[in-house]
Amino acid sequence: QVQLVESGGGLVQAGGSLRLSCAASGSIFSINIMGWYRQAPGKQRELVAGITSGGVTNYADSVKGRFTISRDNAKNTVYLQMNSLKHEDTAVYYCNIHQPLGGSWGQGTQVTVSS
């Protein structure tokens, strides 16, 4: 079982920045994929960005060039640096880990971008 704890959400004006963090604890395999998803009201949860334990990243087209995902394997922590935020980035952001034998979700952190 893996526990994920997110932090760093909040309210920011359009054009501003936020940094999300997600710390994982528990039974963590050395090979895994960690990622950030988001869900806006009335919409489905969508992938924002993912990163493998080897550092390979992928991003949703809507955030390319604005968001950067990174991780510290020694701390089992993944980060999401969000710059040039837009109103449409407003959502609950969830951390996820995918590894052999299953995955886990964090509780979510609210990001609100005022226009």
N, CA, C and O atoms as a Tinker XYZ file with bonds, in Angstrom:
   460  protein
     1  N      0.840000   -1.197000    0.000000    73     2
     2  CA     0.000000    0.000000    0.000000    64     1     3
     3  C      0.875000    1.248000    0.000000    63     2     4     5
     4  O      1.863000    1.330000    0.730000    81     3
     5  N      0.497000    2.218000   -0.833000    73     3     6
     6  CA     1.257000    3.468000   -0.935000    64     5     7
     7  C      0.343000    4.625000   -0.535000    63     6     8     9
     8  O     -0.813000    4.694000   -0.953000    81     7
     9  N      0.870000    5.507000    0.262000    73     7    10
    10  CA     0.142000    6.720000    0.642000    64     9    11
    11  C      0.774000    7.915000   -0.075000    63    10    12    13
    12  O      1.996000    8.043000   -0.141000    81    11
    13  N     -0.073000    8.773000   -0.601000    73    11    14
    14  CA     0.366000    9.971000   -1.313000    64    13    15
    15  C     -0.226000   11.193000   -0.635000    63    14    16    17
    16  O     -1.430000   11.253000   -0.385000    81    15
    17  N      0.617000   12.158000   -0.340000    73    15    18
    18  CA     0.165000   13.388000    0.309000    64    17    19
    19  C      0.577000   14.575000   -0.544000    63    18    20    21
    20  O      1.763000   14.825000   -0.759000    81    19
    21  N     -0.422000   15.300000   -1.026000    73    19    22
    22  CA    -0.182000   16.457000   -1.893000    64    21    23
    23  C     -0.171000   17.745000   -1.077000    63    22    24    25
    24  O     -0.777000   17.832000   -0.009000    81    23
    25  N      0.528000   18.735000   -1.603000    73    23    26
    26  CA     0.525000   20.063000   -0.995000    64    25    27
    27  C      0.850000   21.083000   -2.080000    63    26    28    29
    28  O      1.351000   20.738000   -3.150000    81    27
    29  N      0.556000   22.340000   -1.781000    73    27    30
    30  CA     0.953000   23.414000   -2.672000    64    29    31
    31  C     -0.155000   24.064000   -3.466000    63    30    32    33
    32  O      0.093000   25.034000   -4.182000    81    31
    33  N     -1.369000   23.559000   -3.362000    73    31    34
    34  CA    -2.465000   24.181000   -4.098000    64    33    35
    35  C     -2.844000   25.521000   -3.477000    63    34    36    37
    36  O     -2.329000   25.908000   -2.428000    81    35
    37  N     -3.758000   26.219000   -4.149000    73    35    38
    38  CA    -4.206000   27.499000   -3.614000    64    37    39
    39  C     -4.841000   28.365000   -4.678000    63    38    40    41
    40  O     -5.191000   27.906000   -5.765000    81    39
    41  N     -4.978000   29.628000   -4.332000    73    39    42
    42  CA    -5.587000   30.610000   -5.227000    64    41    43
    43  C     -4.499000   31.507000   -5.800000    63    42    44    45
    44  O     -3.655000   32.021000   -5.067000    81    43
    45  N     -4.526000   31.690000   -7.114000    73    43    46
    46  CA    -3.519000   32.508000   -7.778000    64    45    47
    47  C     -4.179000   33.262000   -8.929000    63    46    48    49
    48  O     -5.161000   32.794000   -9.505000    81    47
    49  N     -3.641000   34.414000   -9.254000    73    47    50
    50  CA    -4.164000   35.176000  -10.387000    64    49    51
    51  C     -3.658000   34.590000  -11.693000    63    50    52    53
    52  O     -2.603000   33.957000  -11.737000    81    51
    53  N     -4.413000   34.804000  -12.743000    73    51    54
    54  CA    -3.983000   34.360000  -14.058000    64    53    55
    55  C     -2.608000   34.949000  -14.379000    63    54    56    57
    56  O     -2.338000   36.125000  -14.132000    81    55
    57  N     -1.756000   34.097000  -14.935000    73    55    58
    58  CA    -0.394000   34.500000  -15.226000    64    57    59
    59  C      0.586000   34.161000  -14.128000    63    58    60    61
    60  O      1.799000   34.249000  -14.321000    81    59
    61  N      0.067000   33.774000  -12.979000    73    59    62
    62  CA     0.908000   33.454000  -11.840000    64    61    63
    63  C      1.416000   32.028000  -11.872000    63    62    64    65
    64  O      1.222000   31.299000  -12.845000    81    63
    65  N      2.075000   31.641000  -10.775000    73    63    66
    66  CA     2.698000   30.326000  -10.682000    64    65    67
    67  C      2.346000   29.652000   -9.360000    63    66    68    69
    68  O      2.076000   30.309000   -8.354000    81    67
    69  N      2.356000   28.336000   -9.394000    73    67    70
    70  CA     2.222000   27.512000   -8.205000    64    69    71
    71  C      3.099000   26.281000   -8.370000    63    70    72    73
    72  O      3.390000   25.852000   -9.487000    81    71
    73  N      3.510000   25.728000   -7.255000    73    71    74
    74  CA     4.276000   24.485000   -7.273000    64    73    75
    75  C      3.586000   23.467000   -6.387000    63    74    76    77
    76  O      3.396000   23.694000   -5.192000    81    75
    77  N      3.214000   22.353000   -6.975000    73    75    78
    78  CA     2.608000   21.266000   -6.226000    64    77    79
    79  C      3.663000   20.231000   -5.869000    63    78    80    81
    80  O      4.600000   19.985000   -6.629000    81    79
    81  N      3.492000   19.630000   -4.698000    73    79    82
    82  CA     4.372000   18.560000   -4.258000    64    81    83
    83  C      3.529000   17.356000   -3.861000    63    82    84    85
    84  O      2.394000   17.499000   -3.408000    81    83
    85  N      4.098000   16.177000   -4.036000    73    83    86
    86  CA     3.417000   14.951000   -3.644000    64    85    87
    87  C      4.463000   13.993000   -3.085000    63    86    88    89
    88  O      5.377000   13.565000   -3.789000    81    87
    89  N      4.310000   13.671000   -1.816000    73    87    90
    90  CA     5.238000   12.770000   -1.147000    64    89    91
    91  C      4.600000   11.394000   -1.011000    63    90    92    93
    92  O      3.477000   11.256000   -0.526000    81    91
    93  N      5.332000   10.389000   -1.446000    73    91    94
    94  CA     4.850000    9.016000   -1.385000    64    93    95
    95  C      5.538000    8.276000   -0.242000    63    94    96    97
    96  O      6.718000    8.490000    0.037000    81    95
    97  N      4.784000    7.411000    0.405000    73    95    98
    98  CA     5.343000    6.573000    1.474000    64    97    99
    99  C      4.677000    5.198000    1.414000    63    98   100   101
   100  O      3.595000    5.031000    0.852000    81    99
   101  N      5.352000    4.233000    2.004000    73    99   102
   102  CA     4.808000    2.877000    1.994000    64   101   103
   103  C      5.630000    1.959000    1.116000    63   102   104   105
   104  O      6.848000    2.106000    1.017000    81   103
   105  N      4.959000    1.007000    0.477000    73   103   106
   106  CA     5.625000    0.002000   -0.348000    64   105   107
   107  C      5.827000    0.541000   -1.768000    63   106   108   109
   108  O      4.949000    0.417000   -2.622000    81   107
   109  N      6.980000    1.134000   -1.999000    73   107   110
   110  CA     7.270000    1.783000   -3.274000    64   109   111
   111  C      8.317000    0.984000   -4.033000    63   110   112   113
   112  O      9.410000    0.729000   -3.527000    81   111
   113  N      7.969000    0.593000   -5.252000    73   111   114
   114  CA     8.905000   -0.106000   -6.106000    64   113   115
   115  C      9.879000    0.903000   -6.716000    63   114   116   117
   116  O      9.545000    2.072000   -6.904000    81   115
   117  N     11.073000    0.434000   -7.017000    73   115   118
   118  CA    12.071000    1.330000   -7.608000    64   117   119
   119  C     11.672000    1.757000   -9.020000    63   118   120   121
   120  O     12.071000    2.824000   -9.487000    81   119
   121  N     10.885000    0.922000   -9.696000    73   119   122
   122  CA    10.397000    1.257000  -11.034000    64   121   123
   123  C      8.924000    1.627000  -10.925000    63   122   124   125
   124  O      8.092000    0.799000  -10.553000    81   123
   125  N      8.614000    2.857000  -11.248000    73   123   126
   126  CA     7.230000    3.297000  -11.170000    64   125   127
   127  C      7.030000    4.534000  -12.039000    63   126   128   129
   128  O      7.982000    5.117000  -12.558000    81   127
   129  N      5.809000    4.901000  -12.176000    73   127   130
   130  CA     5.456000    6.135000  -12.873000    64   129   131
   131  C      4.636000    6.976000  -11.912000    63   130   132   133
   132  O      3.668000    6.492000  -11.327000    81   131
   133  N      5.016000    8.217000  -11.751000    73   131   134
   134  CA     4.238000    9.148000  -10.930000    64   133   135
   135  C      3.688000   10.241000  -11.833000    63   134   136   137
   136  O      4.311000   10.628000  -12.822000    81   135
   137  N      2.537000   10.717000  -11.481000    73   135   138
   138  CA     1.926000   11.713000  -12.352000    64   137   139
   139  C      0.936000   12.591000  -11.623000    63   138   140   141
   140  O      0.564000   12.350000  -10.475000    81   139
   141  N      0.529000   13.614000  -12.338000    73   139   142
   142  CA    -0.483000   14.541000  -11.856000    64   141   143
   143  C     -1.680000   14.495000  -12.806000    63   142   144   145
   144  O     -1.525000   14.562000  -14.026000    81   143
   145  N     -2.847000   14.383000  -12.236000    73   143   146
   146  CA    -4.103000   14.454000  -12.972000    64   145   147
   147  C     -4.895000   15.628000  -12.408000    63   146   148   149
   148  O     -4.598000   16.132000  -11.325000    81   147
   149  N     -5.889000   16.046000  -13.146000    73   147   150
   150  CA    -6.766000   17.098000  -12.634000    64   149   151
   151  C     -8.203000   16.841000  -13.055000    63   150   152   153
   152  O     -8.478000   16.204000  -14.072000    81   151
   153  N     -9.095000   17.354000  -12.247000    73   151   154
   154  CA   -10.514000   17.220000  -12.545000    64   153   155
   155  C    -11.219000   18.531000  -12.232000    63   154   156   157
   156  O    -11.260000   18.980000  -11.087000    81   155
   157  N    -11.766000   19.126000  -13.265000    73   155   158
   158  CA   -12.535000   20.354000  -13.113000    64   157   159
   159  C    -14.012000   19.985000  -12.918000    63   158   160   161
   160  O    -14.430000   18.895000  -13.307000    81   159
   161  N    -14.789000   20.867000  -12.332000    73   159   162
   162  CA   -16.211000   20.581000  -12.111000    64   161   163
   163  C    -16.927000   20.205000  -13.406000    63   162   164   165
   164  O    -16.837000   20.920000  -14.404000    81   163
   165  N    -17.632000   19.085000  -13.380000    73   163   166
   166  CA   -18.392000   18.651000  -14.538000    64   165   167
   167  C    -17.573000   18.004000  -15.638000    63   166   168   169
   168  O    -18.100000   17.685000  -16.704000    81   167
   169  N    -16.294000   17.811000  -15.388000    73   167   170
   170  CA   -15.423000   17.213000  -16.403000    64   169   171
   171  C    -14.779000   15.943000  -15.873000    63   170   172   173
   172  O    -14.747000   15.695000  -14.667000    81   171
   173  N    -14.265000   15.141000  -16.807000    73   171   174
   174  CA   -13.583000   13.922000  -16.420000    64   173   175
   175  C    -12.167000   14.226000  -15.938000    63   174   176   177
   176  O    -11.572000   15.239000  -16.305000    81   175
   177  N    -11.649000   13.336000  -15.117000    73   175   178
   178  CA   -10.271000   13.472000  -14.680000    64   177   179
   179  C     -9.356000   13.251000  -15.875000    63   178   180   181
   180  O     -9.558000   12.327000  -16.663000    81   179
   181  N     -8.341000   14.112000  -16.002000    73   179   182
   182  CA    -7.430000   14.021000  -17.141000    64   181   183
   183  C     -5.986000   14.051000  -16.678000    63   182   184   185
   184  O     -5.659000   14.627000  -15.640000    81   183
   185  N     -5.127000   13.417000  -17.470000    73   183   186
   186  CA    -3.701000   13.430000  -17.180000    64   185   187
   187  C     -3.133000   14.804000  -17.495000    63   186   188   189
   188  O     -3.398000   15.367000  -18.557000    81   187
   189  N     -2.357000   15.334000  -16.572000    73   187   190
   190  CA    -1.655000   16.600000  -16.785000    64   189   191
   191  C     -0.217000   16.331000  -17.193000    63   190   192   193
   192  O      0.262000   16.854000  -18.200000    81   191
   193  N      0.465000   15.516000  -16.408000    73   191   194
   194  CA     1.868000   15.202000  -16.689000    64   193   195
   195  C      2.258000   13.944000  -15.936000    63   194   196   197
   196  O      1.719000   13.644000  -14.871000    81   195
   197  N      3.214000   13.207000  -16.517000    73   195   198
   198  CA     3.716000   12.013000  -15.872000    64   197   199
   199  C      5.220000   11.938000  -15.999000    63   198   200   201
   200  O      5.814000   12.543000  -16.890000    81   199
   201  N      5.832000   11.185000  -15.094000    73   199   202
   202  CA     7.284000   11.017000  -15.124000    64   201   203
   203  C      7.628000    9.632000  -14.613000    63   202   204   205
   204  O      7.120000    9.191000  -13.582000    81   203
   205  N      8.501000    8.948000  -15.350000    73   203   206
   206  CA     8.928000    7.626000  -14.922000    64   205   207
   207  C     10.037000    7.743000  -13.876000    63   206   208   209
   208  O     10.592000    8.820000  -13.665000    81   207
   209  N     10.346000    6.637000  -13.235000    73   207   210
   210  CA    11.432000    6.643000  -12.264000    64   209   211
   211  C     12.767000    6.941000  -12.945000    63   210   212   213
   212  O     13.722000    7.347000  -12.283000    81   211
   213  N     12.837000    6.743000  -14.263000    73   211   214
   214  CA    14.035000    7.058000  -15.021000    64   213   215
   215  C     14.075000    8.481000  -15.534000    63   214   216   217
   216  O     15.060000    8.898000  -16.143000    81   215
   217  N     13.005000    9.231000  -15.292000    73   215   218
   218  CA    12.996000   10.644000  -15.654000    64   217   219
   219  C     12.353000   10.978000  -16.987000    63   218   220   221
   220  O     12.420000   12.127000  -17.423000    81   219
   221  N     11.736000   10.017000  -17.642000    73   219   222
   222  CA    11.050000   10.296000  -18.900000    64   221   223
   223  C      9.708000   10.954000  -18.583000    63   222   224   225
   224  O      8.954000   10.476000  -17.736000    81   223
   225  N      9.427000   12.048000  -19.270000    73   223   226
   226  CA     8.223000   12.828000  -18.973000    64   225   227
   227  C      7.266000   12.860000  -20.165000    63   226   228   229
   228  O      7.661000   12.665000  -21.315000    81   227
   229  N      6.008000   13.112000  -19.852000    73   227   230
   230  CA     5.022000   13.396000  -20.890000    64   229   231
   231  C      4.022000   14.396000  -20.332000    63   230   232   233
   232  O      3.778000   14.450000  -19.127000    81   231
   233  N      3.448000   15.186000  -21.231000    73   231   234
   234  CA     2.549000   16.266000  -20.826000    64   233   235
   235  C      1.305000   16.296000  -21.696000    63   234   236   237
   236  O      1.328000   15.898000  -22.860000    81   235
   237  N      0.235000   16.772000  -21.113000    73   235   238
   238  CA    -0.945000   17.082000  -21.900000    64   237   239
   239  C     -0.616000   18.273000  -22.795000    63   238   240   241
   240  O      0.148000   19.157000  -22.408000    81   239
   241  N     -1.190000   18.289000  -23.977000    73   239   242
   242  CA    -0.907000   19.387000  -24.910000    64   241   243
   243  C     -1.248000   20.742000  -24.296000    63   242   244   245
   244  O     -0.586000   21.742000  -24.576000    81   243
   245  N     -2.270000   20.770000  -23.471000    73   243   246
   246  CA    -2.752000   22.037000  -22.920000    64   245   247
   247  C     -1.780000   22.677000  -21.930000    63   246   248   249
   248  O     -1.913000   23.859000  -21.615000    81   247
   249  N     -0.813000   21.917000  -21.440000    73   247   250
   250  CA     0.109000   22.465000  -20.441000    64   249   251
   251  C      1.557000   22.491000  -20.917000    63   250   252   253
   252  O      2.433000   22.990000  -20.211000    81   251
   253  N      1.813000   21.958000  -22.102000    73   251   254
   254  CA     3.193000   21.938000  -22.611000    64   253   255
   255  C      3.742000   23.358000  -22.695000    63   254   256   257
   256  O      3.074000   24.273000  -23.178000    81   255
   257  N      4.965000   23.521000  -22.219000    73   255   258
   258  CA     5.593000   24.823000  -22.243000    64   257   259
   259  C      5.280000   25.679000  -21.032000    63   258   260   261
   260  O      5.923000   26.706000  -20.815000    81   259
   261  N      4.298000   25.270000  -20.240000    73   259   262
   262  CA     3.923000   26.041000  -19.047000    64   261   263
   263  C      4.179000   25.275000  -17.756000    63   262   264   265
   264  O      4.576000   25.867000  -16.753000    81   263
   265  N      3.956000   23.961000  -17.773000    73   263   266
   266  CA     4.116000   23.115000  -16.589000    64   265   267
   267  C      5.365000   22.262000  -16.739000    63   266   268   269
   268  O      5.737000   21.866000  -17.844000    81   267
   269  N      6.007000   21.985000  -15.608000    73   267   270
   270  CA     7.164000   21.104000  -15.588000    64   269   271
   271  C      7.010000   20.110000  -14.450000    63   270   272   273
   272  O      6.803000   20.495000  -13.299000    81   271
   273  N      7.112000   18.831000  -14.780000    73   271   274
   274  CA     7.068000   17.789000  -13.761000    64   273   275
   275  C      8.486000   17.324000  -13.473000    63   274   276   277
   276  O      9.307000   17.206000  -14.382000    81   275
   277  N      8.766000   17.062000  -12.212000    73   275   278
   278  CA    10.079000   16.567000  -11.814000    64   277   279
   279  C      9.900000   15.664000  -10.603000    63   278   280   281
   280  O      8.824000   15.616000  -10.007000    81   279
   281  N     10.949000   14.958000  -10.248000    73   279   282
   282  CA    10.853000   14.071000   -9.096000    64   281   283
   283  C     12.195000   13.931000   -8.411000    63   282   284   285
   284  O     13.251000   14.107000   -9.019000    81   283
   285  N     12.128000   13.614000   -7.137000    73   283   286
   286  CA    13.304000   13.322000   -6.330000    64   285   287
   287  C     13.124000   11.890000   -5.835000    63   286   288   289
   288  O     12.372000   11.646000   -4.891000    81   287
   289  N     13.807000   10.954000   -6.467000    73   287   290
   290  CA    13.610000    9.546000   -6.126000    64   289   291
   291  C     14.069000    9.235000   -4.696000    63   290   292   293
   292  O     13.508000    8.355000   -4.043000    81   291
   293  N     15.058000    9.934000   -4.222000    73   291   294
   294  CA    15.543000    9.699000   -2.857000    64   293   295
   295  C     14.475000   10.068000   -1.828000    63   294   296   297
   296  O     14.416000    9.487000   -0.744000    81   295
   297  N     13.632000   11.041000   -2.182000    73   295   298
   298  CA    12.569000   11.488000   -1.273000    64   297   299
   299  C     11.204000   10.930000   -1.662000    63   298   300   301
   300  O     10.206000   11.205000   -0.995000    81   299
   301  N     11.159000   10.148000   -2.740000    73   299   302
   302  CA     9.879000    9.622000   -3.240000    64   301   303
   303  C      8.855000   10.742000   -3.396000    63   302   304   305
   304  O      7.697000   10.609000   -2.999000    81   303
   305  N      9.299000   11.817000   -3.967000    73   303   306
   306  CA     8.460000   13.007000   -4.109000    64   305   307
   307  C      8.434000   13.454000   -5.569000    63   306   308   309
   308  O      9.455000   13.445000   -6.257000    81   307
   309  N      7.253000   13.842000   -6.019000    73   307   310
   310  CA     7.087000   14.380000   -7.367000    64   309   311
   311  C      6.565000   15.804000   -7.249000    63   310   312   313
   312  O      5.788000   16.125000   -6.350000    81   311
   313  N      7.002000   16.647000   -8.167000    73   311   314
   314  CA     6.639000   18.054000   -8.156000    64   313   315
   315  C      5.977000   18.434000   -9.479000    63   314   316   317
   316  O      6.206000   17.811000  -10.516000    81   315
   317  N      5.158000   19.464000   -9.407000    73   315   318
   318  CA     4.594000   20.031000  -10.627000    64   317   319
   319  C      4.716000   21.547000  -10.529000    63   318   320   321
   320  O      3.999000   22.192000   -9.763000    81   319
   321  N      5.623000   22.101000  -11.306000    73   319   322
   322  CA     5.775000   23.544000  -11.374000    64   321   323
   323  C      4.848000   24.074000  -12.447000    63   322   324   325
   324  O      4.953000   23.700000  -13.615000    81   323
   325  N      3.946000   24.941000  -12.049000    73   323   326
   326  CA     2.929000   25.465000  -12.974000    64   325   327
   327  C      3.140000   26.960000  -13.146000    63   326   328   329
   328  O      2.997000   27.731000  -12.197000    81   327
   329  N      3.479000   27.359000  -14.353000    73   327   330
   330  CA     3.692000   28.765000  -14.678000    64   329   331
   331  C      2.648000   29.239000  -15.682000    63   330   332   333
   332  O      1.976000   28.434000  -16.327000    81   331
   333  N      2.526000   30.531000  -15.800000    73   331   334
   334  CA     1.580000   31.132000  -16.757000    64   333   335
   335  C      0.193000   30.510000  -16.626000    63   334   336   337
   336  O     -0.437000   30.135000  -17.615000    81   335
   337  N     -0.257000   30.413000  -15.401000    73   335   338
   338  CA    -1.532000   29.749000  -15.141000    64   337   339
   339  C     -2.687000   30.494000  -15.788000    63   338   340   341
   340  O     -2.702000   31.723000  -15.867000    81   339
   341  N     -3.655000   29.708000  -16.248000    73   339   342
   342  CA    -4.848000   30.234000  -16.892000    64   341   343
   343  C     -6.082000   29.850000  -16.076000    63   342   344   345
   344  O     -6.046000   28.924000  -15.266000    81   343
   345  N     -7.143000   30.561000  -16.301000    73   343   346
   346  CA    -8.381000   30.261000  -15.579000    64   345   347
   347  C     -8.797000   28.805000  -15.815000    63   346   348   349
   348  O     -9.311000   28.141000  -14.915000    81   347
   349  N     -8.568000   28.326000  -17.029000    73   347   350
   350  CA    -8.984000   26.953000  -17.359000    64   349   351
   351  C     -8.127000   25.886000  -16.688000    63   350   352   353
   352  O     -8.421000   24.697000  -16.813000    81   351
   353  N     -7.075000   26.285000  -15.980000    73   351   354
   354  CA    -6.284000   25.336000  -15.195000    64   353   355
   355  C     -6.925000   25.071000  -13.836000    63   354   356   357
   356  O     -6.462000   24.210000  -13.087000    81   355
   357  N     -7.978000   25.797000  -13.519000    73   355   358
   358  CA    -8.665000   25.603000  -12.248000    64   357   359
   359  C     -9.237000   24.188000  -12.167000    63   358   360   361
   360  O     -9.987000   23.758000  -13.043000    81   359
   361  N     -8.870000   23.473000  -11.100000    73   359   362
   362  CA    -9.300000   22.087000  -10.935000    64   361   363
   363  C     -8.767000   21.556000   -9.604000    63   362   364   365
   364  O     -7.973000   22.207000   -8.924000    81   363
   365  N     -9.222000   20.371000   -9.258000    73   363   366
   366  CA    -8.583000   19.624000   -8.181000    64   365   367
   367  C     -7.484000   18.784000   -8.831000    63   366   368   369
   368  O     -7.735000   18.037000   -9.777000    81   367
   369  N     -6.292000   18.915000   -8.322000    73   367   370
   370  CA    -5.140000   18.194000   -8.853000    64   369   371
   371  C     -4.842000   16.990000   -7.965000    63   370   372   373
   372  O     -4.739000   17.101000   -6.744000    81   371
   373  N     -4.706000   15.838000   -8.617000    73   371   374
   374  CA    -4.462000   14.595000   -7.905000    64   373   375
   375  C     -3.106000   14.014000   -8.297000    63   374   376   377
   376  O     -2.719000   14.018000   -9.465000    81   375
   377  N     -2.414000   13.526000   -7.306000    73   375   378
   378  CA    -1.164000   12.812000   -7.525000    64   377   379
   379  C     -1.475000   11.326000   -7.686000    63   378   380   381
   380  O     -2.389000   10.801000   -7.051000    81   379
   381  N     -0.718000   10.667000   -8.527000    73   379   382
   382  CA    -0.921000    9.235000   -8.768000    64   381   383
   383  C      0.412000    8.528000   -8.891000    63   382   384   385
   384  O      1.367000    9.079000   -9.440000    81   383
   385  N      0.479000    7.317000   -8.385000    73   383   386
   386  CA     1.642000    6.466000   -8.609000    64   385   387
   387  C      1.152000    5.167000   -9.228000    63   386   388   389
   388  O      0.167000    4.580000   -8.779000    81   387
   389  N      1.854000    4.730000  -10.265000    73   387   390
   390  CA     1.544000    3.474000  -10.949000    64   389   391
   391  C      2.784000    2.602000  -10.889000    63   390   392   393
   392  O      3.863000    3.001000  -11.328000    81   391
   393  N      2.618000    1.401000  -10.338000    73   391   394
   394  CA     3.763000    0.512000  -10.187000    64   393   395
   395  C      3.271000   -0.925000  -10.222000    63   394   396   397
   396  O      2.065000   -1.164000  -10.173000    81   395
   397  N      4.187000   -1.886000  -10.307000    73   395   398
   398  CA     3.775000   -3.288000  -10.281000    64   397   399
   399  C      2.868000   -3.563000   -9.090000    63   398   400   401
   400  O      3.118000   -3.089000   -7.982000    81   399
   401  N      1.851000   -4.306000   -9.323000    73   399   402
   402  CA     0.867000   -4.712000   -8.311000    64   401   403
   403  C     -0.127000   -3.619000   -7.974000    63   402   404   405
   404  O     -0.900000   -3.753000   -7.026000    81   403
   405  N     -0.115000   -2.526000   -8.747000    73   403   406
   406  CA    -1.175000   -1.544000   -8.560000    64   405   407
   407  C     -0.706000   -0.131000   -8.402000    63   406   408   409
   408  O      0.472000    0.171000   -8.594000    81   407
   409  N     -1.639000    0.752000   -8.047000    73   407   410
   410  CA    -1.305000    2.160000   -7.888000    64   409   411
   411  C     -2.135000    2.785000   -6.790000    63   410   412   413
   412  O     -2.973000    2.135000   -6.164000    81   411
   413  N     -1.881000    4.069000   -6.572000    73   411   414
   414  CA    -2.599000    4.804000   -5.536000    64   413   415
   415  C     -2.843000    6.228000   -5.978000    63   414   416   417
   416  O     -2.169000    6.748000   -6.867000    81   415
   417  N     -3.824000    6.853000   -5.338000    73   415   418
   418  CA    -4.163000    8.251000   -5.588000    64   417   419
   419  C     -4.019000    9.059000   -4.305000    63   418   420   421
   420  O     -4.237000    8.551000   -3.205000    81   419
   421  N     -3.650000   10.317000   -4.465000    73   419   422
   422  CA    -3.683000   11.234000   -3.341000    64   421   423
   423  C     -5.088000   11.754000   -3.135000    63   422   424   425
   424  O     -6.009000   11.418000   -3.879000    81   423
   425  N     -5.239000   12.584000   -2.110000    73   423   426
   426  CA    -6.563000   13.085000   -1.759000    64   425   427
   427  C     -6.973000   14.276000   -2.606000    63   426   428   429
   428  O     -8.145000   14.651000   -2.622000    81   427
   429  N     -6.031000   14.867000   -3.305000    73   427   430
   430  CA    -6.311000   15.998000   -4.179000    64   429   431
   431  C     -6.047000   17.329000   -3.513000    63   430   432   433
   432  O     -6.209000   17.474000   -2.302000    81   431
   433  N     -5.640000   18.300000   -4.312000    73   431   434
   434  CA    -5.413000   19.656000   -3.828000    64   433   435
   435  C     -6.033000   20.638000   -4.819000    63   434   436   437
   436  O     -5.862000   20.502000   -6.030000    81   435
   437  N     -6.745000   21.614000   -4.300000    73   435   438
   438  CA    -7.472000   22.548000   -5.152000    64   437   439
   439  C     -6.540000   23.625000   -5.691000    63   438   440   441
   440  O     -5.778000   24.234000   -4.940000    81   439
   441  N     -6.609000   23.850000   -6.985000    73   439   442
   442  CA    -5.919000   24.960000   -7.628000    64   441   443
   443  C     -6.995000   25.841000   -8.267000    63   442   444   445
   444  O     -7.779000   25.381000   -9.096000    81   443
   445  N     -7.017000   27.099000   -7.871000    73   443   446
   446  CA    -7.986000   28.039000   -8.415000    64   445   447
   447  C     -7.243000   29.218000   -9.023000    63   446   448   449
   448  O     -6.444000   29.874000   -8.356000    81   447
   449  N     -7.517000   29.479000  -10.299000    73   447   450
   450  CA    -6.872000   30.574000  -11.008000    64   449   451
   451  C     -7.931000   31.619000  -11.322000    63   450   452   453
   452  O     -8.882000   31.362000  -12.060000    81   451
   453  N     -7.750000   32.794000  -10.752000    73   451   454
   454  CA    -8.723000   33.870000  -10.980000    64   453   455
   455  C     -8.348000   34.632000  -12.244000    63   454   456   457
   456  O     -7.176000   34.905000  -12.504000    81   455
   457  N     -9.362000   34.963000  -13.013000    73   455   458
   458  CA    -9.116000   35.670000  -14.278000    64   457   459
   459  C     -9.191000   37.167000  -14.098000    63   458   460
   460  O     -9.009000   37.914000  -15.059000    81   459
